[in-house]
PDB file of C-alpha atoms in Angstrom:
ATOM      1  CA  MET A 121      53.988  49.830 -33.232  1.00 39.00           C
ATOM      2  CA  ASN A 122      55.169  47.683 -30.248  1.00 42.00           C
ATOM      3  CA  LYS A 123      53.307  44.325 -31.359  1.00 56.00           C
ATOM      4  CA  LEU A 124      52.920  43.065 -27.568  1.00 84.00           C
ATOM      5  CA  ILE A 125      49.766  45.058 -25.761  1.00 95.00           C
ATOM      6  CA  GLY A 126      49.446  48.704 -24.765  1.00 98.00           C
ATOM      7  CA  LEU A 127      48.402  49.971 -21.655  1.00 98.00           C
ATOM      8  CA  GLY A 128      45.084  51.868 -21.392  1.00 98.00           C
ATOM      9  CA  CYS A 129      45.110  54.464 -18.433  1.00 97.00           C
ATOM     10  CA  MET A 130      41.640  55.651 -18.454  1.00 95.00           C
ATOM     11  CA  GLY A 131      40.569  53.573 -15.709  1.00 94.00           C
ATOM     12  CA  MET A 132      43.315  55.668 -13.516  1.00 96.00           C
ATOM     13  CA  SER A 133      41.448  58.755 -13.910  1.00 94.00           C
ATOM     14  CA  GLY A 134      38.244  57.754 -12.063  1.00 81.00           C
ATOM     15  CA  MET A 135      36.140  56.585 -15.300  1.00 77.00           C
ATOM     16  CA  TYR A 136      35.650  52.988 -13.425  1.00 79.00           C
ATOM     17  CA  GLY A 137      35.305  54.561 -10.185  1.00 77.00           C
ATOM     18  CA  PRO A 138      38.090  55.601  -7.948  1.00 82.00           C
ATOM     19  CA  SER A 139      41.716  54.681  -8.327  1.00 88.00           C
ATOM     20  CA  ASP A 140      44.658  55.027  -6.095  1.00 94.00           C
ATOM     21  CA  ARG A 141      47.386  57.285  -7.925  1.00 96.00           C
ATOM     22  CA  ALA A 142      50.564  55.355  -6.391  1.00 97.00           C
ATOM     23  CA  GLU A 143      49.247  52.066  -7.419  1.00 98.00           C
ATOM     24  CA  SER A 144      48.593  53.458 -10.937  1.00 97.00           C
ATOM     25  CA  ILE A 145      52.125  54.926 -11.360  1.00 98.00           C
ATOM     26  CA  ALA A 146      53.558  51.454 -10.227  1.00 98.00           C
ATOM     27  CA  THR A 147      51.510  49.761 -12.616  1.00 98.00           C
ATOM     28  CA  VAL A 148      52.584  52.028 -15.476  1.00 98.00           C
ATOM     29  CA  HIS A 149      56.335  51.193 -14.501  1.00 98.00           C
ATOM     30  CA  ALA A 150      55.436  47.424 -14.194  1.00 98.00           C
ATOM     31  CA  ALA A 151      54.212  47.857 -17.961  1.00 97.00           C
ATOM     32  CA  LEU A 152      57.197  49.463 -19.054  1.00 97.00           C
ATOM     33  CA  ALA A 153      59.373  47.091 -17.099  1.00 97.00           C
ATOM     34  CA  ALA A 154      57.879  44.208 -19.064  1.00 96.00           C
ATOM     35  CA  GLY A 155      58.160  45.640 -22.172  1.00 96.00           C
ATOM     36  CA  ILE A 156      54.961  47.300 -23.091  1.00 97.00           C
ATOM     37  CA  THR A 157      55.620  50.589 -24.699  1.00 96.00           C
ATOM     38  CA  LEU A 158      52.236  52.153 -25.973  1.00 98.00           C
ATOM     39  CA  LEU A 159      50.410  54.082 -23.358  1.00 98.00           C
ATOM     40  CA  ASP A 160      47.005  55.276 -24.276  1.00 98.00           C
ATOM     41  CA  THR A 161      45.256  58.125 -22.978  1.00 98.00           C
ATOM     42  CA  GLY A 162      42.777  61.279 -23.655  1.00 98.00           C
ATOM     43  CA  ASP A 163      43.411  64.844 -22.731  1.00 97.00           C
ATOM     44  CA  PHE A 164      39.689  64.730 -21.310  1.00 96.00           C
ATOM     45  CA  TYR A 165      40.280  61.703 -18.928  1.00 95.00           C
ATOM     46  CA  GLY A 166      39.812  62.838 -15.592  1.00 93.00           C
ATOM     47  CA  MET A 167      39.722  66.774 -17.369  1.00 94.00           C
ATOM     48  CA  GLY A 168      43.780  66.246 -17.673  1.00 96.00           C
ATOM     49  CA  HIS A 169      44.127  64.325 -14.812  1.00 96.00           C
ATOM     50  CA  ASN A 170      45.383  61.062 -16.701  1.00 97.00           C
ATOM     51  CA  GLU A 171      47.627  63.101 -18.969  1.00 98.00           C
ATOM     52  CA  LEU A 172      49.111  64.557 -15.652  1.00 98.00           C
ATOM     53  CA  LEU A 173      49.747  61.101 -13.975  1.00 98.00           C
ATOM     54  CA  ILE A 174      51.332  59.863 -17.178  1.00 98.00           C
ATOM     55  CA  ARG A 175      53.928  62.480 -17.281  1.00 98.00           C
ATOM     56  CA  ASP A 176      54.524  61.939 -13.139  1.00 98.00           C
ATOM     57  CA  ALA A 177      55.166  58.208 -14.265  1.00 98.00           C
ATOM     58  CA  LEU A 178      57.545  58.906 -16.741  1.00 98.00           C
ATOM     59  CA  VAL A 179      59.828  61.217 -14.924  1.00 97.00           C
ATOM     60  CA  GLY A 180      63.295  60.293 -15.522  1.00 96.00           C
ATOM     61  CA  ARG A 181      62.813  57.991 -18.360  1.00 96.00           C
ATOM     62  CA  ALA A 182      63.929  58.098 -21.627  1.00 97.00           C
ATOM     63  CA  ARG A 183      61.005  59.808 -23.819  1.00 96.00           C
ATOM     64  CA  ASP A 184      61.544  57.638 -27.038  1.00 95.00           C
ATOM     65  CA  ALA A 185      61.455  54.556 -25.000  1.00 94.00           C
ATOM     66  CA  VAL A 186      57.451  55.089 -25.005  1.00 97.00           C
ATOM     67  CA  GLN A 187      54.756  55.859 -27.346  1.00 98.00           C
ATOM     68  CA  ILE A 188      52.115  57.891 -25.790  1.00 98.00           C
ATOM     69  CA  SER A 189      48.712  57.833 -27.729  1.00 98.00           C
ATOM     70  CA  VAL A 190      46.467  60.946 -27.230  1.00 98.00           C
ATOM     71  CA  LYS A 191      42.763  61.186 -28.299  1.00 98.00           C
ATOM     72  CA  PHE A 192      41.562  64.742 -28.069  1.00 98.00           C
ATOM     73  CA  GLY A 193      37.889  66.444 -29.014  1.00 96.00           C
ATOM     74  CA  ALA A 194      35.617  65.276 -26.632  1.00 95.00           C
ATOM     75  CA  LEU A 195      34.252  67.995 -24.733  1.00 95.00           C
ATOM     76  CA  ARG A 196      33.460  68.557 -20.706  1.00 93.00           C
ATOM     77  CA  GLY A 197      31.897  70.907 -18.609  1.00 93.00           C
ATOM     78  CA  PRO A 198      33.224  71.632 -14.929  1.00 92.00           C
ATOM     79  CA  ASP A 199      30.603  69.110 -13.696  1.00 89.00           C
ATOM     80  CA  GLY A 200      32.067  66.350 -15.654  1.00 86.00           C
ATOM     81  CA  ALA A 201      29.126  66.823 -18.112  1.00 88.00           C
ATOM     82  CA  TRP A 202      29.827  65.320 -21.772  1.00 87.00           C
ATOM     83  CA  LEU A 203      29.359  68.460 -24.360  1.00 92.00           C
ATOM     84  CA  GLY A 204      29.929  66.940 -27.508  1.00 92.00           C
ATOM     85  CA  TYR A 205      32.842  66.929 -29.675  1.00 95.00           C
ATOM     86  CA  ASP A 206      34.945  69.539 -31.440  1.00 97.00           C
ATOM     87  CA  SER A 207      37.951  68.727 -34.218  1.00 98.00           C
ATOM     88  CA  ARG A 208      38.019  72.212 -36.056  1.00 98.00           C
ATOM     89  CA  PRO A 209      41.516  72.949 -36.890  1.00 98.00           C
ATOM     90  CA  ALA A 210      41.980  75.593 -34.453  1.00 98.00           C
ATOM     91  CA  ALA A 211      40.739  73.796 -32.006  1.00 98.00           C
ATOM     92  CA  ILE A 212      43.303  70.562 -32.528  1.00 98.00           C
ATOM     93  CA  ARG A 213      46.234  73.021 -32.124  1.00 98.00           C
ATOM     94  CA  ASN A 214      44.696  74.185 -28.876  1.00 98.00           C
ATOM     95  CA  PHE A 215      44.026  70.752 -27.323  1.00 98.00           C
ATOM     96  CA  LEU A 216      47.753  69.898 -28.447  1.00 98.00           C
ATOM     97  CA  SER A 217      48.933  72.598 -26.671  1.00 98.00           C
ATOM     98  CA  TYR A 218      47.728  71.674 -23.237  1.00 98.00           C
ATOM     99  CA  SER A 219      48.425  67.956 -23.761  1.00 98.00           C
ATOM    100  CA  LEU A 220      52.169  68.756 -24.423  1.00 98.00           C
ATOM    101  CA  GLN A 221      52.098  70.958 -21.163  1.00 98.00           C
ATOM    102  CA  ARG A 222      50.647  68.363 -18.989  1.00 98.00           C
ATOM    103  CA  LEU A 223      52.824  65.234 -20.433  1.00 98.00           C
ATOM    104  CA  GLY A 224      55.748  67.657 -20.127  1.00 98.00           C
ATOM    105  CA  THR A 225      56.801  66.443 -23.671  1.00 98.00           C
ATOM    106  CA  ASP A 226      57.654  68.202 -27.100  1.00 98.00           C
ATOM    107  CA  TYR A 227      55.705  65.893 -29.070  1.00 98.00           C
ATOM    108  CA  ILE A 228      52.990  63.038 -28.951  1.00 98.00           C
ATOM    109  CA  ASP A 229      53.391  60.061 -30.755  1.00 98.00           C
ATOM    110  CA  ILE A 230      50.009  59.080 -32.193  1.00 98.00           C
ATOM    111  CA  TYR A 231      47.583  61.875 -32.161  1.00 98.00           C
ATOM    112  CA  ARG A 232      43.525  61.090 -32.852  1.00 98.00           C
ATOM    113  CA  PRO A 233      39.948  62.509 -32.620  1.00 98.00           C
ATOM    114  CA  ALA A 234      38.185  60.540 -29.852  1.00 97.00           C
ATOM    115  CA  ARG A 235      35.138  60.522 -32.256  1.00 97.00           C
ATOM    116  CA  LEU A 236      34.351  61.778 -35.531  1.00 97.00           C
ATOM    117  CA  ASP A 237      33.101  65.224 -35.243  1.00 97.00           C
ATOM    118  CA  PRO A 238      29.974  65.369 -37.850  1.00 95.00           C
ATOM    119  CA  ALA A 239      30.195  69.213 -37.987  1.00 97.00           C
ATOM    120  CA  VAL A 240      33.816  69.158 -39.322  1.00 98.00           C
ATOM    121  CA  PRO A 241      34.903  66.636 -42.684  1.00 98.00           C
ATOM    122  CA  ILE A 242      37.485  64.493 -41.298  1.00 98.00           C
ATOM    123  CA  GLU A 243      40.175  65.618 -44.461  1.00 98.00           C
ATOM    124  CA  ASP A 244      40.251  68.874 -42.275  1.00 98.00           C
ATOM    125  CA  THR A 245      41.132  67.213 -39.132  1.00 98.00           C
ATOM    126  CA  VAL A 246      43.494  64.699 -40.465  1.00 98.00           C
ATOM    127  CA  GLY A 247      44.832  67.709 -42.509  1.00 98.00           C
ATOM    128  CA  ALA A 248      45.486  69.690 -39.142  1.00 98.00           C
ATOM    129  CA  ILE A 249      47.464  66.634 -37.470  1.00 98.00           C
ATOM    130  CA  ALA A 250      49.275  66.433 -40.519  1.00 98.00           C
ATOM    131  CA  ASP A 251      50.583  69.920 -40.204  1.00 98.00           C
ATOM    132  CA  LEU A 252      51.518  69.428 -36.738  1.00 98.00           C
ATOM    133  CA  ILE A 253      53.611  66.288 -37.754  1.00 98.00           C
ATOM    134  CA  LYS A 254      55.309  68.692 -40.362  1.00 98.00           C
ATOM    135  CA  ALA A 255      55.900  71.023 -37.554  1.00 98.00           C
ATOM    136  CA  GLY A 256      57.405  67.894 -35.215  1.00 98.00           C
ATOM    137  CA  TYR A 257      54.785  68.069 -32.535  1.00 98.00           C
ATOM    138  CA  VAL A 258      52.899  64.866 -33.733  1.00 98.00           C
ATOM    139  CA  ARG A 259      54.742  61.565 -35.053  1.00 98.00           C
ATOM    140  CA  GLN A 260      51.677  59.710 -36.561  1.00 98.00           C
ATOM    141  CA  VAL A 261      48.011  60.085 -37.057  1.00 98.00           C
ATOM    142  CA  GLY A 262      45.325  57.850 -35.571  1.00 98.00           C
ATOM    143  CA  LEU A 263      41.712  57.556 -35.615  1.00 98.00           C
ATOM    144  CA  SER A 264      39.065  56.196 -32.922  1.00 98.00           C
ATOM    145  CA  GLU A 265      35.592  54.557 -33.768  1.00 98.00           C
ATOM    146  CA  VAL A 266      35.176  55.616 -37.196  1.00 98.00           C
ATOM    147  CA  GLY A 267      33.811  53.630 -39.760  1.00 98.00           C
ATOM    148  CA  ALA A 268      34.868  52.303 -43.280  1.00 98.00           C
ATOM    149  CA  ALA A 269      34.008  55.320 -45.661  1.00 98.00           C
ATOM    150  CA  THR A 270      35.549  57.765 -43.070  1.00 98.00           C
ATOM    151  CA  LEU A 271      38.908  55.514 -42.772  1.00 98.00           C
ATOM    152  CA  ARG A 272      39.103  55.686 -46.800  1.00 98.00           C
ATOM    153  CA  ARG A 273      38.531  59.373 -46.941  1.00 98.00           C
ATOM    154  CA  ALA A 274      40.896  59.975 -44.226  1.00 98.00           C
ATOM    155  CA  ALA A 275      43.956  57.764 -45.737  1.00 98.00           C
ATOM    156  CA  ALA A 276      43.806  59.707 -48.821  1.00 98.00           C
ATOM    157  CA  VAL A 277      44.703  62.631 -47.017  1.00 98.00           C
ATOM    158  CA  HIS A 278      47.527  61.212 -44.823  1.00 98.00           C
ATOM    159  CA  PRO A 279      48.775  57.940 -43.986  1.00 98.00           C
ATOM    160  CA  ILE A 280      46.731  56.364 -40.931  1.00 98.00           C
ATOM    161  CA  SER A 281      48.919  54.514 -38.272  1.00 98.00           C
ATOM    162  CA  ASP A 282      45.969  52.708 -36.252  1.00 98.00           C
ATOM    163  CA  LEU A 283      42.391  52.737 -35.783  1.00 98.00           C
ATOM    164  CA  GLN A 284      41.649  52.532 -32.312  1.00 98.00           C
ATOM    165  CA  ILE A 285      38.272  50.486 -31.648  1.00 98.00           C
ATOM    166  CA  GLU A 286      36.421  48.324 -29.270  1.00 98.00           C
ATOM    167  CA  TYR A 287      37.342  44.740 -30.129  1.00 98.00           C
ATOM    168  CA  SER A 288      36.446  41.766 -28.027  1.00 97.00           C
ATOM    169  CA  LEU A 289      34.822  38.154 -28.099  1.00 97.00           C
ATOM    170  CA  ILE A 290      31.580  39.869 -27.779  1.00 96.00           C
ATOM    171  CA  SER A 291      32.159  43.014 -29.512  1.00 97.00           C
ATOM    172  CA  ARG A 292      32.997  41.964 -32.900  1.00 96.00           C
ATOM    173  CA  GLY A 293      30.766  44.518 -35.399  1.00 96.00           C
ATOM    174  CA  ILE A 294      34.388  45.341 -37.057  1.00 98.00           C
ATOM    175  CA  GLU A 295      34.670  42.181 -38.442  1.00 97.00           C
ATOM    176  CA  ALA A 296      32.374  42.600 -41.291  1.00 96.00           C
ATOM    177  CA  GLN A 297      33.749  46.271 -43.170  1.00 98.00           C
ATOM    178  CA  ILE A 298      36.013  48.155 -40.762  1.00 98.00           C
ATOM    179  CA  LEU A 299      38.669  45.234 -40.271  1.00 98.00           C
ATOM    180  CA  PRO A 300      39.202  44.408 -43.974  1.00 98.00           C
ATOM    181  CA  THR A 301      39.243  48.206 -45.160  1.00 98.00           C
ATOM    182  CA  CYS A 302      42.156  48.970 -42.185  1.00 98.00           C
ATOM    183  CA  ARG A 303      43.792  45.704 -43.907  1.00 98.00           C
ATOM    184  CA  LYS A 304      43.370  46.930 -47.535  1.00 98.00           C
ATOM    185  CA  LEU A 305      44.412  50.327 -46.373  1.00 98.00           C
ATOM    186  CA  GLY A 306      47.454  48.997 -44.244  1.00 98.00           C
ATOM    187  CA  ILE A 307      45.791  50.514 -40.966  1.00 98.00           C
ATOM    188  CA  ASP A 308      46.571  49.029 -37.615  1.00 98.00           C
ATOM    189  CA  ILE A 309      44.056  47.870 -35.137  1.00 98.00           C
ATOM    190  CA  THR A 310      44.311  49.089 -31.403  1.00 98.00           C
ATOM    191  CA  ALA A 311      41.680  46.862 -29.560  1.00 98.00           C
ATOM    192  CA  TYR A 312      40.292  48.354 -26.746  1.00 97.00           C
ATOM    193  CA  GLY A 313      37.643  46.794 -24.288  1.00 96.00           C
ATOM    194  CA  VAL A 314      39.383  43.372 -24.815  1.00 97.00           C
ATOM    195  CA  LEU A 315      37.655  42.515 -21.787  1.00 97.00           C
ATOM    196  CA  SER A 316      34.369  44.570 -22.148  1.00 95.00           C
ATOM    197  CA  ARG A 317      35.126  46.889 -19.058  1.00 92.00           C
ATOM    198  CA  GLY A 318      35.573  44.014 -17.094  1.00 93.00           C
ATOM    199  CA  LEU A 319      32.514  42.096 -17.962  1.00 95.00           C
ATOM    200  CA  ILE A 320      34.473  39.171 -19.460  1.00 96.00           C
ATOM    201  CA  SER A 321      37.292  39.399 -16.878  1.00 95.00           C
ATOM    202  CA  GLY A 322      36.059  36.186 -15.057  1.00 95.00           C
ATOM    203  CA  HIS A 323      36.071  38.658 -11.989  1.00 93.00           C
ATOM    204  CA  TRP A 324      32.961  40.895 -12.256  1.00 88.00           C
ATOM    205  CA  ASN A 325      30.623  39.394  -9.507  1.00 76.00           C
ATOM    206  CA  GLY A 326      27.427  41.366 -10.926  1.00 61.00           C
ATOM    207  CA  SER A 327      27.106  43.804  -8.081  1.00 58.00           C
ATOM    208  CA  SER A 328      26.157  47.187  -9.011  1.00 48.00           C
ATOM    209  CA  ALA A 329      28.715  49.561  -9.979  1.00 54.00           C
ATOM    210  CA  GLN A 330      29.098  53.020  -8.336  1.00 55.00           C
ATOM    211  CA  ALA A 331      27.421  56.026  -9.422  1.00 52.00           C
ATOM    212  CA  LYS A 332      30.854  57.353 -11.261  1.00 63.00           C
ATOM    213  CA  ASP A 333      31.388  54.296 -12.756  1.00 75.00           C
ATOM    214  CA  PHE A 334      30.869  53.913 -16.539  1.00 73.00           C
ATOM    215  CA  ARG A 335      29.254  50.574 -16.176  1.00 84.00           C
ATOM    216  CA  ALA A 336      26.524  52.019 -14.172  1.00 80.00           C
ATOM    217  CA  PHE A 337      25.070  53.568 -17.381  1.00 82.00           C
ATOM    218  CA  SER A 338      26.617  50.704 -19.958  1.00 90.00           C
ATOM    219  CA  PRO A 339      23.492  48.423 -21.337  1.00 93.00           C
ATOM    220  CA  ARG A 340      25.411  44.957 -20.668  1.00 94.00           C
ATOM    221  CA  PHE A 341      25.889  45.698 -16.984  1.00 93.00           C
ATOM    222  CA  GLN A 342      21.916  46.078 -16.662  1.00 92.00           C
ATOM    223  CA  GLY A 343      19.284  43.675 -15.448  1.00 92.00           C
ATOM    224  CA  GLU A 344      18.455  40.722 -17.879  1.00 95.00           C
ATOM    225  CA  ASN A 345      21.308  41.944 -20.203  1.00 94.00           C
ATOM    226  CA  LEU A 346      24.002  41.410 -17.294  1.00 94.00           C
ATOM    227  CA  LYS A 347      22.603  37.757 -16.254  1.00 94.00           C
ATOM    228  CA  THR A 348      22.838  36.903 -19.908  1.00 95.00           C
ATOM    229  CA  ASN A 349      26.282  38.216 -20.582  1.00 95.00           C
ATOM    230  CA  LEU A 350      27.311  36.456 -17.161  1.00 95.00           C
ATOM    231  CA  ALA A 351      26.068  33.365 -18.774  1.00 95.00           C
ATOM    232  CA  LEU A 352      28.409  33.736 -21.469  1.00 96.00           C
ATOM    233  CA  VAL A 353      31.291  34.336 -19.319  1.00 96.00           C
ATOM    234  CA  GLU A 354      30.888  31.074 -17.650  1.00 96.00           C
ATOM    235  CA  ARG A 355      31.028  29.213 -21.158  1.00 96.00           C
ATOM    236  CA  LEU A 356      34.579  31.158 -21.306  1.00 97.00           C
ATOM    237  CA  ARG A 357      35.447  30.126 -17.977  1.00 97.00           C
ATOM    238  CA  SER A 358      34.989  26.511 -18.723  1.00 97.00           C
ATOM    239  CA  ILE A 359      36.998  26.849 -21.861  1.00 97.00           C
ATOM    240  CA  ALA A 360      39.662  28.832 -20.173  1.00 98.00           C
ATOM    241  CA  GLU A 361      39.787  25.944 -17.245  1.00 97.00           C
ATOM    242  CA  SER A 362      40.641  23.608 -19.846  1.00 97.00           C
ATOM    243  CA  ILE A 363      43.414  25.353 -21.160  1.00 97.00           C
ATOM    244  CA  GLY A 364      45.099  26.363 -17.743  1.00 97.00           C
ATOM    245  CA  ALA A 365      44.502  30.131 -18.120  1.00 98.00           C
ATOM    246  CA  SER A 366      42.291  32.593 -16.221  1.00 98.00           C
ATOM    247  CA  VAL A 367      39.337  33.904 -18.226  1.00 98.00           C
ATOM    248  CA  ALA A 368      40.918  37.354 -18.952  1.00 98.00           C
ATOM    249  CA  GLN A 369      44.095  35.520 -20.574  1.00 98.00           C
ATOM    250  CA  VAL A 370      42.001  33.631 -22.974  1.00 98.00           C
ATOM    251  CA  ALA A 371      39.741  36.587 -24.009  1.00 98.00           C
ATOM    252  CA  ILE A 372      42.843  38.692 -24.507  1.00 98.00           C
ATOM    253  CA  ALA A 373      44.711  35.805 -26.482  1.00 97.00           C
ATOM    254  CA  TRP A 374      41.540  35.600 -28.387  1.00 97.00           C
ATOM    255  CA  VAL A 375      42.165  39.083 -29.499  1.00 97.00           C
ATOM    256  CA  ALA A 376      45.656  39.053 -30.392  1.00 97.00           C
ATOM    257  CA  ALA A 377      45.122  36.039 -32.249  1.00 96.00           C
ATOM    258  CA  GLN A 378      42.826  37.554 -34.676  1.00 97.00           C
ATOM    259  CA  GLY A 379      46.117  38.983 -36.526  1.00 96.00           C
ATOM    260  CA  THR A 380      49.451  40.306 -35.923  1.00 95.00           C
ATOM    261  CA  ASP A 381      47.964  43.942 -37.210  1.00 97.00           C
ATOM    262  CA  ILE A 382      45.894  43.628 -33.885  1.00 98.00           C
ATOM    263  CA  ILE A 383      47.303  45.301 -30.853  1.00 97.00           C
ATOM    264  CA  PRO A 384      45.175  44.691 -27.377  1.00 98.00           C
ATOM    265  CA  LEU A 385      44.962  47.334 -25.107  1.00 98.00           C
ATOM    266  CA  VAL A 386      44.385  46.417 -21.732  1.00 97.00           C
ATOM    267  CA  GLY A 387      43.067  49.006 -19.103  1.00 95.00           C
ATOM    268  CA  SER A 388      45.202  47.156 -16.000  1.00 96.00           C
ATOM    269  CA  ARG A 389      44.647  49.904 -13.068  1.00 94.00           C
ATOM    270  CA  THR A 390      46.752  47.544 -10.611  1.00 96.00           C
ATOM    271  CA  ARG A 391      50.037  45.266 -10.813  1.00 98.00           C
ATOM    272  CA  LYS A 392      47.608  42.059 -10.091  1.00 97.00           C
ATOM    273  CA  GLN A 393      45.607  43.074 -12.970  1.00 96.00           C
ATOM    274  CA  LEU A 394      48.544  43.999 -15.293  1.00 98.00           C
ATOM    275  CA  THR A 395      50.349  40.468 -14.349  1.00 97.00           C
ATOM    276  CA  GLU A 396      47.081  38.608 -15.192  1.00 98.00           C
ATOM    277  CA  ALA A 397      47.003  40.573 -18.628  1.00 97.00           C
ATOM    278  CA  LEU A 398      50.688  39.828 -19.378  1.00 97.00           C
ATOM    279  CA  GLY A 399      50.201  36.180 -19.010  1.00 96.00           C
ATOM    280  CA  ALA A 400      47.987  35.823 -22.010  1.00 97.00           C
ATOM    281  CA  LEU A 401      51.333  36.736 -24.156  1.00 94.00           C
ATOM    282  CA  SER A 402      52.665  33.050 -23.378  1.00 93.00           C
ATOM    283  CA  LEU A 403      49.038  31.743 -24.504  1.00 95.00           C
ATOM    284  CA  GLN A 404      49.085  30.406 -28.193  1.00 93.00           C
ATOM    285  CA  LEU A 405      45.426  29.655 -28.988  1.00 96.00           C
ATOM    286  CA  THR A 406      45.463  26.497 -31.069  1.00 97.00           C
ATOM    287  CA  ALA A 407      42.654  26.295 -34.281  1.00 97.00           C
ATOM    288  CA  GLU A 408      40.615  23.791 -32.075  1.00 97.00           C
ATOM    289  CA  GLN A 409      40.685  25.988 -29.169  1.00 97.00           C
ATOM    290  CA  LEU A 410      39.563  29.244 -31.381  1.00 97.00           C
ATOM    291  CA  GLU A 411      36.881  27.199 -32.678  1.00 96.00           C
ATOM    292  CA  ALA A 412      35.391  26.523 -29.360  1.00 96.00           C
ATOM    293  CA  LEU A 413      35.504  29.855 -28.419  1.00 97.00           C
ATOM    294  CA  SER A 414      33.647  30.668 -31.257  1.00 92.00           C
ATOM    295  CA  LEU A 415      31.084  28.326 -30.546  1.00 93.00           C
ATOM    296  CA  ALA A 416      30.695  28.985 -27.141  1.00 95.00           C
ATOM    297  CA  ILE A 417      30.325  32.747 -27.578  1.00 95.00           C
ATOM    298  CA  PRO A 418      28.809  33.304 -31.025  1.00 93.00           C
ATOM    299  CA  HIS A 419      29.087  36.736 -32.776  1.00 91.00           C
ATOM    300  CA  ASP A 420      26.389  39.173 -31.341  1.00 89.00           C
ATOM    301  CA  ALA A 421      25.659  36.639 -28.476  1.00 93.00           C
ATOM    302  CA  ALA A 422      26.141  39.399 -26.165  1.00 95.00           C
ATOM    303  CA  ALA A 423      22.807  41.166 -24.934  1.00 95.00           C
ATOM    304  CA  GLY A 424      22.451  45.188 -24.713  1.00 95.00           C
ATOM    305  CA  GLY A 425      24.446  47.702 -26.603  1.00 93.00           C
ATOM    306  CA  ARG A 426      28.178  48.434 -26.285  1.00 92.00           C
ATOM    307  CA  TYR A 427      27.467  52.093 -25.452  1.00 91.00           C
ATOM    308  CA  PRO A 428      24.107  53.879 -24.254  1.00 89.00           C
ATOM    309  CA  ALA A 429      21.823  54.782 -26.799  1.00 87.00           C
ATOM    310  CA  ALA A 430      22.921  58.514 -26.576  1.00 85.00           C
ATOM    311  CA  ALA A 431      26.643  57.867 -27.051  1.00 86.00           C
ATOM    312  CA  LEU A 432      26.269  55.251 -29.819  1.00 87.00           C
ATOM    313  CA  GLU A 433      24.684  58.292 -31.810  1.00 84.00           C
ATOM    314  CA  HIS A 434      28.662  59.579 -31.743  1.00 83.00           C
ATOM    315  CA  LEU A 435      30.193  56.522 -33.018  1.00 94.00           C
ATOM    316  CA  ASP A 436      30.688  56.890 -36.981  1.00 96.00           C
ATOM    317  CA  SER A 437      31.847  53.210 -36.616  1.00 97.00           C
ATOM    318  CA  GLU A 438      27.929  51.855 -36.108  1.00 94.00           C
ATOM    319  CA  LYS A 439      26.642  53.689 -38.784  1.00 89.00           C
TER     320      LYS A 439
END
């Protein structure tokens, strides 16, 4: 996997409010031009919209010049409601066939269940993806938001390329058990939420998110929680200014500094955001700067859970 950063494309399909199609495609093009090869999507992002967007952005480009990571299994209704998860082998083959069609490709580089399906043993899910690898439709097995025990069970069936999981200065739960387990098993981390959905980007002004924006329901963006978390951002801003970088750049660089096996996934929706994120690649945080960041934003300093309570119930990584 490319050790630069990856581009998370979810926000280009309405998860954080309206987005501009032309700007989204231009941002993908700018990312590729900058050397980013990993594009992350989900078949349920905009109910297929995101995969179609990526297909259009990649027209005329060599397929082997990019890695496409796809999450599957989340069920949604015609009104956009979330209906649970399905990781049965038959369902996986069905999901994959639609993703290949929407993406306009013969194979997917990394295929992963979006969440652990409690009704299906992880061995069955991984085994089904392994069969798709043998058939040439998938290159690697990935996982998302699963805990250490599940990782061990999955890796016993087939090698796991990476675990996609939230990791940032204010979301450090993986450090206790999940990250050590990944390292023992040789599984990379694809870290999403490195800016905590814009909360620690340095640009969030505390205004209310739009109704269809995930942040309208996120505990960390509500009431007193938001005030507490924005105060943490100001501590981060002070350190960033002393370094001569933006808040977002320091936050991304902190994640990258945690190990060469950790790939930050940035959710830039515009070329301006992407340019700022790319600036993090030139930052080499010193031991003193890393210590200052740890002191300014201690482990578990954030107020509020990283997902609403109902969504946390689906996170094997939180159990």
